[in-house]
C-alpha positions as a Markdown table, in Angstrom:
| # | Residue | x | y | z |
|---|---|---|---|---|
| 1 | Met | 101.9 | 26.8 | 192.2 |
| 2 | Leu | 103.6 | 25.4 | 189.0 |
| 3 | Ile | 100.3 | 26.0 | 186.6 |
| 4 | Ala | 98.2 | 29.0 | 186.5 |
| 5 | Lys | 96.1 | 30.1 | 183.5 |
| 6 | Asp | 96.6 | 32.5 | 180.5 |
| 7 | Gln | 94.3 | 35.3 | 179.6 |
| 8 | Glu | 92.6 | 32.6 | 176.5 |
| 9 | Gly | 92.1 | 30.4 | 179.7 |
| 10 | Cys | 94.4 | 27.8 | 178.9 |
| 11 | Leu | 97.0 | 26.3 | 181.4 |
| 12 | Ile | 100.5 | 27.0 | 181.5 |
| 13 | Thr | 103.8 | 25.7 | 183.2 |
| 14 | Gly | 106.1 | 28.4 | 185.2 |
| 15 | Ala | 108.8 | 26.9 | 182.5 |
| 16 | Ala | 106.5 | 27.3 | 179.7 |
| 17 | Tyr | 105.7 | 30.9 | 180.2 |
| 18 | Arg | 109.1 | 31.6 | 181.2 |
| 19 | Gln | 109.8 | 30.3 | 177.3 |
| 20 | Thr | 107.4 | 33.4 | 175.8 |
| 21 | Gly | 109.1 | 36.1 | 177.6 |
| 22 | Lys | 105.8 | 37.6 | 178.5 |
| 23 | Glu | 107.1 | 38.2 | 182.2 |
| 24 | Lys | 105.6 | 41.8 | 181.5 |
| 25 | Glu | 102.0 | 40.7 | 181.2 |
| 26 | Gln | 101.6 | 39.2 | 184.5 |
| 27 | Arg | 98.3 | 40.9 | 184.9 |
| 28 | Ala | 96.9 | 38.2 | 182.3 |
| 29 | Leu | 97.8 | 35.1 | 184.8 |
| 30 | Val | 95.0 | 33.7 | 187.3 |
| 31 | Cys | 95.3 | 31.1 | 189.5 |
| 32 | Pro | 93.1 | 27.7 | 187.9 |
| 33 | Gly | 91.4 | 27.5 | 191.7 |
| 34 | Cys | 90.1 | 30.7 | 192.9 |
| 35 | Gly | 90.6 | 32.7 | 189.4 |
| 36 | Lys | 92.2 | 35.4 | 191.5 |
| 37 | Gly | 95.4 | 36.9 | 189.7 |
| 38 | Val | 98.5 | 35.2 | 190.1 |
| 39 | Ile | 102.5 | 36.7 | 189.5 |
| 40 | Phe | 105.1 | 34.9 | 187.7 |
| 41 | Lys | 108.5 | 34.1 | 189.7 |
| 42 | Asn | 111.7 | 33.1 | 188.2 |
| 43 | Gly | 114.1 | 33.9 | 190.8 |
| 44 | Asn | 117.7 | 32.2 | 191.4 |
| 45 | Glu | 116.3 | 30.1 | 194.4 |
| 46 | Lys | 113.7 | 28.9 | 192.8 |
| 47 | Ile | 112.9 | 26.8 | 189.5 |
| 48 | Pro | 109.9 | 29.2 | 187.4 |
| 49 | His | 106.4 | 29.0 | 189.1 |
| 50 | Phe | 103.5 | 31.0 | 190.1 |
| 51 | Ala | 102.3 | 32.5 | 193.4 |
| 52 | His | 99.1 | 34.6 | 194.3 |
| 53 | Arg | 99.3 | 38.7 | 194.9 |
| 54 | Ala | 100.0 | 39.6 | 198.5 |
| 55 | Asn | 97.1 | 39.2 | 200.9 |
| 56 | His | 95.3 | 36.6 | 198.9 |
| 57 | Glu | 93.5 | 33.7 | 200.6 |
| 58 | Cys | 93.6 | 30.3 | 198.3 |
| 59 | Tyr | 91.8 | 27.6 | 199.5 |
| 60 | Thr | 93.3 | 25.2 | 196.5 |
| 61 | Phe | 96.5 | 26.2 | 196.3 |
| 62 | Ser | 99.3 | 26.3 | 198.7 |
| 63 | Glu | 101.7 | 29.5 | 199.2 |
| 64 | Gly | 105.3 | 29.4 | 200.1 |
| 65 | Glu | 106.2 | 25.9 | 198.7 |
| 66 | Ser | 109.9 | 25.1 | 199.2 |
| 67 | Pro | 112.4 | 25.2 | 196.2 |
| 68 | Glu | 112.7 | 21.0 | 197.3 |
| 69 | His | 108.8 | 20.6 | 196.7 |
| 70 | Leu | 108.3 | 23.0 | 193.5 |
| 71 | Ala | 111.5 | 21.1 | 191.7 |
| 72 | Gly | 110.1 | 17.7 | 192.8 |
| 73 | Lys | 107.0 | 18.3 | 191.1 |
| 74 | Glu | 108.7 | 19.3 | 188.0 |
| 75 | Leu | 111.0 | 16.4 | 188.4 |
| 76 | Leu | 107.9 | 14.1 | 189.1 |
| 77 | Gln | 106.2 | 15.5 | 185.4 |
| 78 | Arg | 109.0 | 14.6 | 183.4 |
| 79 | Ile | 109.2 | 10.8 | 185.0 |
| 80 | Leu | 105.0 | 10.4 | 184.7 |
| 81 | Pro | 103.4 | 9.8 | 181.5 |
| 82 | Pro | 103.0 | 13.0 | 179.5 |
| 83 | Glu | 99.2 | 12.5 | 180.4 |
| 84 | Ala | 99.7 | 12.9 | 183.8 |
| 85 | Cys | 98.1 | 16.2 | 185.1 |
| 86 | Leu | 99.6 | 19.1 | 187.4 |
| 87 | Glu | 98.1 | 20.0 | 190.2 |
| 88 | Ala | 95.0 | 18.8 | 189.2 |
| 89 | Tyr | 92.0 | 19.5 | 191.5 |
| 90 | Leu | 89.4 | 16.9 | 192.5 |
| 91 | Pro | 86.4 | 18.7 | 193.5 |
| 92 | Glu | 84.7 | 15.7 | 195.2 |
| 93 | Leu | 87.6 | 15.5 | 197.7 |
| 94 | Ser | 88.3 | 19.1 | 198.0 |
| 95 | Gln | 92.1 | 18.3 | 197.1 |
| 96 | Arg | 94.5 | 18.9 | 194.6 |
| 97 | Pro | 97.5 | 16.1 | 194.3 |
| 98 | Asp | 100.6 | 17.5 | 192.8 |
| 99 | Leu | 100.0 | 15.0 | 189.5 |
| 100 | Leu | 97.2 | 12.9 | 188.6 |
| 101 | Trp | 97.5 | 10.1 | 186.6 |
| 102 | Arg | 94.7 | 8.4 | 185.5 |
| 103 | Arg | 93.2 | 7.2 | 189.4 |
| 104 | Leu | 96.9 | 7.3 | 190.6 |
| 105 | Ala | 97.0 | 10.5 | 192.8 |
| 106 | Val | 101.1 | 11.4 | 193.0 |
| 107 | Glu | 101.9 | 13.3 | 196.1 |
| 108 | Phe | 105.2 | 14.6 | 196.9 |
| 109 | Gln | 105.6 | 15.1 | 201.1 |
| 110 | Cys | 109.1 | 17.3 | 202.2 |
| 111 | Ser | 107.5 | 19.6 | 204.8 |
| 112 | Ala | 106.0 | 18.6 | 208.0 |
| 113 | Leu | 102.4 | 17.4 | 207.8 |
| 114 | Ser | 100.5 | 16.0 | 210.9 |
| 115 | Ala | 99.5 | 12.4 | 211.2 |
| 116 | Gln | 95.7 | 13.1 | 211.6 |
| 117 | Arg | 95.9 | 15.1 | 208.2 |
| 118 | Leu | 97.9 | 12.7 | 206.7 |
| 119 | Gln | 95.7 | 10.0 | 207.5 |
| 120 | Glu | 92.5 | 12.2 | 206.3 |
| 121 | Arg | 94.2 | 13.0 | 202.6 |
| 122 | Thr | 95.2 | 9.0 | 202.7 |
| 123 | Glu | 91.9 | 7.9 | 203.7 |
| 124 | Asn | 90.1 | 10.4 | 201.2 |
| 125 | Tyr | 91.8 | 9.5 | 198.0 |
| 126 | Leu | 91.0 | 5.8 | 198.8 |
| 127 | Ala | 87.3 | 6.1 | 199.7 |
| 128 | Gln | 87.0 | 7.5 | 196.2 |
| 129 | Gly | 88.8 | 4.9 | 194.3 |
| 130 | Tyr | 92.2 | 6.7 | 193.9 |
| 131 | Asp | 95.6 | 5.1 | 194.7 |
| 132 | Pro | 97.3 | 7.9 | 196.7 |
| 133 | Trp | 101.6 | 7.4 | 195.7 |
| 134 | Trp | 103.4 | 9.3 | 198.3 |
| 135 | Ile | 106.9 | 9.9 | 197.6 |
| 136 | Leu | 109.1 | 11.5 | 200.4 |
| 137 | Gly | 111.4 | 14.2 | 200.2 |
| 138 | Arg | 114.9 | 14.2 | 202.2 |
| 139 | His | 113.8 | 15.2 | 205.8 |
| 140 | Phe | 111.7 | 12.1 | 206.1 |
| 141 | Leu | 114.0 | 9.7 | 204.2 |
| 142 | Pro | 114.8 | 6.6 | 206.2 |
| 143 | Glu | 118.1 | 6.1 | 207.1 |
| 144 | Lys | 120.0 | 3.2 | 208.7 |
| 145 | Gly | 120.2 | 2.5 | 212.6 |
| 146 | Leu | 117.5 | 4.4 | 212.8 |
| 147 | Arg | 114.0 | 4.2 | 214.2 |
| 148 | Trp | 111.7 | 5.3 | 210.7 |
| 149 | Ser | 109.3 | 8.6 | 211.3 |
| 150 | Gln | 105.6 | 7.9 | 211.6 |
| 151 | Val | 105.6 | 9.7 | 208.1 |
| 152 | Ala | 107.7 | 6.9 | 206.3 |
| 153 | Lys | 105.6 | 4.0 | 208.4 |
| 154 | Ala | 102.3 | 5.8 | 206.9 |
| 155 | Val | 103.4 | 5.6 | 203.5 |
| 156 | Val | 104.5 | 2.1 | 203.2 |
| 157 | Arg | 102.9 | 0.4 | 200.2 |
| 158 | Asp | 101.9 | -3.6 | 199.3 |
| 159 | Ser | 102.9 | -4.7 | 195.8 |
| 160 | Pro | 104.0 | -8.7 | 194.5 |
| 161 | Gln | 107.6 | -7.9 | 195.1 |
| 162 | Gly | 106.6 | -6.9 | 198.5 |
| 163 | Leu | 106.6 | -3.9 | 200.7 |
| 164 | Glu | 108.5 | -0.7 | 199.5 |
| 165 | Leu | 108.8 | 2.7 | 199.8 |
| 166 | Trp | 109.6 | 5.8 | 197.4 |
| 167 | Gly | 111.7 | 8.8 | 198.0 |
| 168 | Leu | 112.9 | 11.5 | 195.7 |
| 169 | Asn | 116.1 | 13.0 | 195.7 |
| 170 | Thr | 115.9 | 16.4 | 193.9 |
| 171 | Ser | 119.3 | 17.3 | 193.9 |
| 172 | Lys | 120.4 | 14.5 | 192.0 |
| 173 | Glu | 117.1 | 14.4 | 189.9 |
| 174 | Ser | 116.5 | 10.8 | 191.2 |
| 175 | Leu | 113.9 | 8.3 | 192.5 |
| 176 | Leu | 114.6 | 6.3 | 195.2 |
| 177 | Tyr | 113.3 | 2.9 | 195.6 |
| 178 | Tyr | 113.5 | 1.3 | 199.3 |
| 179 | His | 112.6 | -2.2 | 199.2 |
| 180 | Glu | 113.7 | -5.4 | 201.4 |
| 181 | Leu | 112.2 | -3.7 | 204.3 |
| 182 | Asp | 112.7 | -6.2 | 207.5 |
| 183 | Trp | 113.6 | -5.4 | 210.9 |
| 184 | His | 116.4 | -7.0 | 213.3 |
| 185 | Tyr | 116.4 | -7.3 | 217.2 |
| 186 | Gln | 120.1 | -5.5 | 216.9 |
| 187 | Glu | 120.2 | -4.0 | 213.8 |
| 188 | Gly | 117.1 | -1.9 | 214.0 |
| 189 | Thr | 115.1 | -1.3 | 210.6 |
| 190 | Leu | 116.9 | -3.0 | 207.3 |
| 191 | Phe | 115.9 | -2.3 | 203.9 |
| 192 | Ser | 117.9 | -2.3 | 200.3 |
| 193 | Val | 117.6 | 1.0 | 198.0 |
| 194 | Thr | 117.8 | 1.2 | 194.5 |
| 195 | Glu | 118.9 | 4.4 | 192.9 |
| 196 | His | 117.1 | 5.6 | 189.4 |
| 197 | Gly | 117.4 | 8.8 | 186.9 |
| 198 | Val | 114.9 | 10.7 | 185.4 |
| 199 | Gly | 116.5 | 9.4 | 181.8 |
| 200 | Glu | 116.0 | 5.6 | 182.7 |
| 201 | Ala | 112.6 | 5.5 | 181.2 |
| 202 | Leu | 111.5 | 4.6 | 184.7 |
| 203 | Phe | 107.9 | 4.6 | 184.5 |
| 204 | Ala | 107.4 | 2.1 | 182.7 |
| 205 | Gly | 108.9 | -0.6 | 185.5 |
| 206 | Leu | 107.3 | 2.0 | 188.5 |
| 207 | Phe | 104.9 | -1.1 | 189.2 |
| 208 | His | 107.1 | -3.5 | 188.2 |
| 209 | Pro | 109.8 | -2.9 | 190.6 |
| 210 | Gly | 111.3 | -6.5 | 190.6 |
| 211 | Glu | 113.0 | -5.6 | 187.4 |
| 212 | Leu | 114.6 | -2.6 | 189.2 |
| 213 | Arg | 116.3 | -4.7 | 192.2 |
| 214 | Arg | 119.6 | -6.1 | 192.9 |
| 215 | Lys | 120.2 | -9.5 | 194.3 |
| 216 | Arg | 119.2 | -9.3 | 198.1 |
| 217 | Lys | 122.2 | -8.4 | 200.4 |
| 218 | Val | 123.0 | -10.8 | 203.5 |
| 219 | Gln | 120.8 | -10.4 | 206.7 |
| 220 | Pro | 122.8 | -10.7 | 209.8 |
| 221 | Lys | 122.2 | -13.5 | 211.5 |
| 222 | Trp | 119.0 | -14.5 | 213.8 |
| 223 | Arg | 119.5 | -16.2 | 217.0 |
| 224 | Ile | 116.7 | -17.0 | 219.7 |
| 225 | Ala | 119.0 | -16.3 | 222.3 |
| 226 | Glu | 120.3 | -13.3 | 221.7 |
| 227 | Tyr | 116.5 | -12.0 | 221.0 |
| 228 | Arg | 115.4 | -13.3 | 224.5 |
| 229 | Leu | 118.7 | -11.5 | 225.9 |
| 230 | Gln | 118.1 | -8.1 | 223.8 |
| 231 | Ile | 114.7 | -8.0 | 225.1 |
| 232 | Gln | 115.7 | -8.1 | 228.8 |
| 233 | Arg | 117.8 | -5.3 | 228.0 |
| 234 | Trp | 114.9 | -3.2 | 226.5 |
| 235 | Leu | 112.9 | -4.0 | 229.7 |
| 236 | Leu | 115.9 | -3.3 | 231.7 |
| 237 | Val | 116.3 | 0.2 | 230.1 |
| 238 | Arg | 112.6 | 0.6 | 230.6 |
| 239 | Ser | 111.5 | 1.1 | 226.9 |
| 240 | Lys | 107.6 | 2.1 | 226.9 |
| 241 | Arg | 107.1 | 0.0 | 224.1 |
| 242 | Val | 108.4 | -3.0 | 225.2 |
| 243 | Leu | 107.0 | -2.4 | 229.1 |
| 244 | Arg | 103.6 | -2.1 | 227.4 |
| 245 | Leu | 103.9 | -5.1 | 226.0 |
| 246 | Gln | 105.0 | -7.2 | 228.7 |
| 247 | Gly | 102.6 | -5.1 | 231.0 |
| 248 | Cys | 100.1 | -7.2 | 228.7 |
| 249 | Cys | 101.5 | -10.2 | 229.3 |
| 250 | Tyr | 101.7 | -10.3 | 232.7 |
| 251 | Glu | 97.6 | -9.3 | 232.6 |
| 252 | Arg | 97.3 | -12.7 | 231.0 |
| 253 | Gly | 99.5 | -14.6 | 233.3 |
| 254 | Gly | 102.9 | -14.9 | 230.9 |
| 255 | Asn | 106.3 | -13.5 | 230.5 |
| 256 | Leu | 107.8 | -12.0 | 227.6 |
| 257 | Leu | 111.3 | -13.5 | 228.6 |
| 258 | Ala | 109.4 | -17.2 | 229.3 |
| 259 | Leu | 108.0 | -18.2 | 226.2 |
| 260 | Pro | 109.1 | -21.2 | 224.1 |
| 261 | Asp | 111.8 | -21.0 | 221.9 |
| 262 | Trp | 109.4 | -20.9 | 218.5 |
| 263 | Cys | 107.9 | -17.5 | 219.8 |
| 264 | Tyr | 111.3 | -15.6 | 219.4 |
| 265 | Leu | 111.9 | -16.8 | 215.8 |
| 266 | Pro | 111.8 | -14.0 | 212.8 |
| 267 | Gly | 108.5 | -13.7 | 211.1 |
| 268 | Ser | 106.8 | -12.7 | 207.6 |
| 269 | Cys | 105.5 | -9.8 | 209.0 |
| 270 | Gln | 108.9 | -8.9 | 211.3 |
| 271 | Phe | 109.2 | -5.2 | 210.1 |
| 272 | Leu | 105.8 | -4.2 | 210.5 |
| 273 | Leu | 105.7 | -5.6 | 214.3 |
| 274 | Glu | 108.9 | -5.6 | 215.4 |
| 275 | Gln | 109.0 | -6.7 | 219.4 |
| 276 | Gln | 105.2 | -7.1 | 218.8 |
| 277 | Leu | 105.3 | -10.1 | 217.1 |
| 278 | Val | 106.7 | -12.2 | 220.2 |
| 279 | Tyr | 103.1 | -10.9 | 222.1 |
| 280 | Leu | 100.9 | -11.3 | 219.3 |
| 281 | Arg | 102.6 | -15.3 | 219.4 |
| 282 | Phe | 102.3 | -15.3 | 223.6 |
| 283 | Leu | 98.5 | -14.6 | 222.5 |
| 284 | Phe | 98.1 | -17.4 | 220.2 |
| 285 | Leu | 99.8 | -19.8 | 222.8 |
| 286 | Leu | 97.3 | -19.1 | 225.1 |
| 287 | Asp | 94.5 | -21.2 | 222.8 |
| 288 | Pro | 95.6 | -22.6 | 220.0 |
| 289 | Glu | 92.5 | -24.3 | 218.8 |
| 290 | Ala | 90.9 | -20.5 | 218.9 |
| 291 | Ser | 89.7 | -19.5 | 215.5 |
| 292 | Phe | 91.3 | -16.6 | 213.8 |
| 293 | Ala | 88.4 | -14.2 | 214.5 |
| 294 | Ala | 88.9 | -15.0 | 218.5 |
| 295 | Trp | 92.5 | -14.5 | 218.5 |
| 296 | His | 91.7 | -11.3 | 216.2 |
| 297 | Leu | 89.8 | -9.5 | 218.5 |
| 298 | Glu | 92.6 | -9.2 | 221.0 |
| 299 | Ala | 95.4 | -9.0 | 218.8 |
| 300 | Ser | 94.3 | -5.9 | 216.8 |
| 301 | Gln | 93.5 | -3.6 | 220.1 |
| 302 | Val | 97.0 | -4.3 | 221.2 |
| 303 | Val | 98.9 | -4.0 | 218.1 |
| 304 | Glu | 100.3 | -0.4 | 217.1 |
| 305 | Trp | 99.2 | 0.6 | 213.5 |
| 306 | Pro | 101.1 | 3.5 | 211.6 |
| 307 | Phe | 100.7 | 1.9 | 208.4 |
| 308 | Leu | 97.7 | 4.1 | 206.5 |
| 309 | Leu | 98.4 | 1.7 | 203.2 |
| 310 | Leu | 98.2 | -2.1 | 204.4 |
| 311 | Asp | 95.6 | -3.5 | 205.5 |
| 312 | Lys | 95.9 | -4.7 | 209.3 |
| 313 | Lys | 93.5 | -7.3 | 209.5 |
| 314 | Ala | 95.1 | -9.1 | 206.3 |
| 315 | Val | 98.6 | -9.0 | 208.1 |
| 316 | Leu | 97.2 | -10.5 | 211.5 |
| 317 | Glu | 95.2 | -13.0 | 209.2 |
| 318 | Glu | 99.0 | -13.7 | 207.8 |
| 319 | Val | 100.6 | -13.7 | 211.6 |
| 320 | Phe | 97.5 | -16.1 | 212.3 |
| 321 | Arg | 98.7 | -19.0 | 210.0 |
| 322 | Glu | 102.2 | -18.7 | 210.4 |
| 323 | Cys | 101.5 | -18.9 | 214.3 |
| 324 | Cys | 99.7 | -22.2 | 213.0 |
| 325 | Arg | 102.6 | -23.4 | 211.4 |
| 326 | Leu | 105.1 | -23.0 | 213.5 |
| 327 | Trp | 102.8 | -24.8 | 216.3 |
| 328 | Gln | 102.1 | -27.9 | 214.4 |
| 329 | Ala | 105.7 | -27.8 | 213.5 |
| 330 | Ile | 106.9 | -28.3 | 217.5 |
């Protein structure tokens, strides 16, 4: 933990405590959560911080934080406005975000976390009116040409500028902004990433990231015949996702490889749905006159959805409208 209470009951950070030169008065320091004594640590590998004494359990502060997590919290505190609260406890949630600024709950995720726990924490924040801002550490940061981890997908955010993801590079003391998220049948997941240092007065632009973006990169060409051939290759190598979609098609008398050309065109929600978009268009073809409610009933049961911060129904509604436009353009 980066904060503790001193003998006057005031919160103090590890960095501030080091400057006081009172390391020998550690018995006066207590945990803000459980009220038990903590010790000050000022080693070579981790930034100044506090830890509970041996054999003590605390249900509001975790122990054994990595150097990356401690450094990340300190870095984020410098990025956010001065009134942002470090390690604030939210009793109504029994959760403690790394930082809290107004209703923005900032979580720096750089260690393993189960999908269930991530979902629980996210849903708790949303249910109580908090906006969870998950920022990823180096182990979860996306790489070109590789599939994104479930954690990375789960914390993709929506904004007026489009879908986005945030990361933190503690060694370079920079915030990473992933944007222009897309998907291509040959290249896999595509994105642009912009890096911003702490000293760039960044927070004023955090939620106006359009000002931070560079010129859009040239995207690889999309060819219908190539995409259809790539689906065939996925079936030959027994891709689990594509086999599942083909099985759903067979059950409805269809075939992923034998659809009208417009079903293989790129879509506005391509990053979120990847190959699933072809199947959703096949569902639309079964009854182009059906209402969104009827189509959605089937579509929502098939689509895999790891994106905790995005509205699945709203995305499917956009897909349905796109199907209508493409169908009418034939």
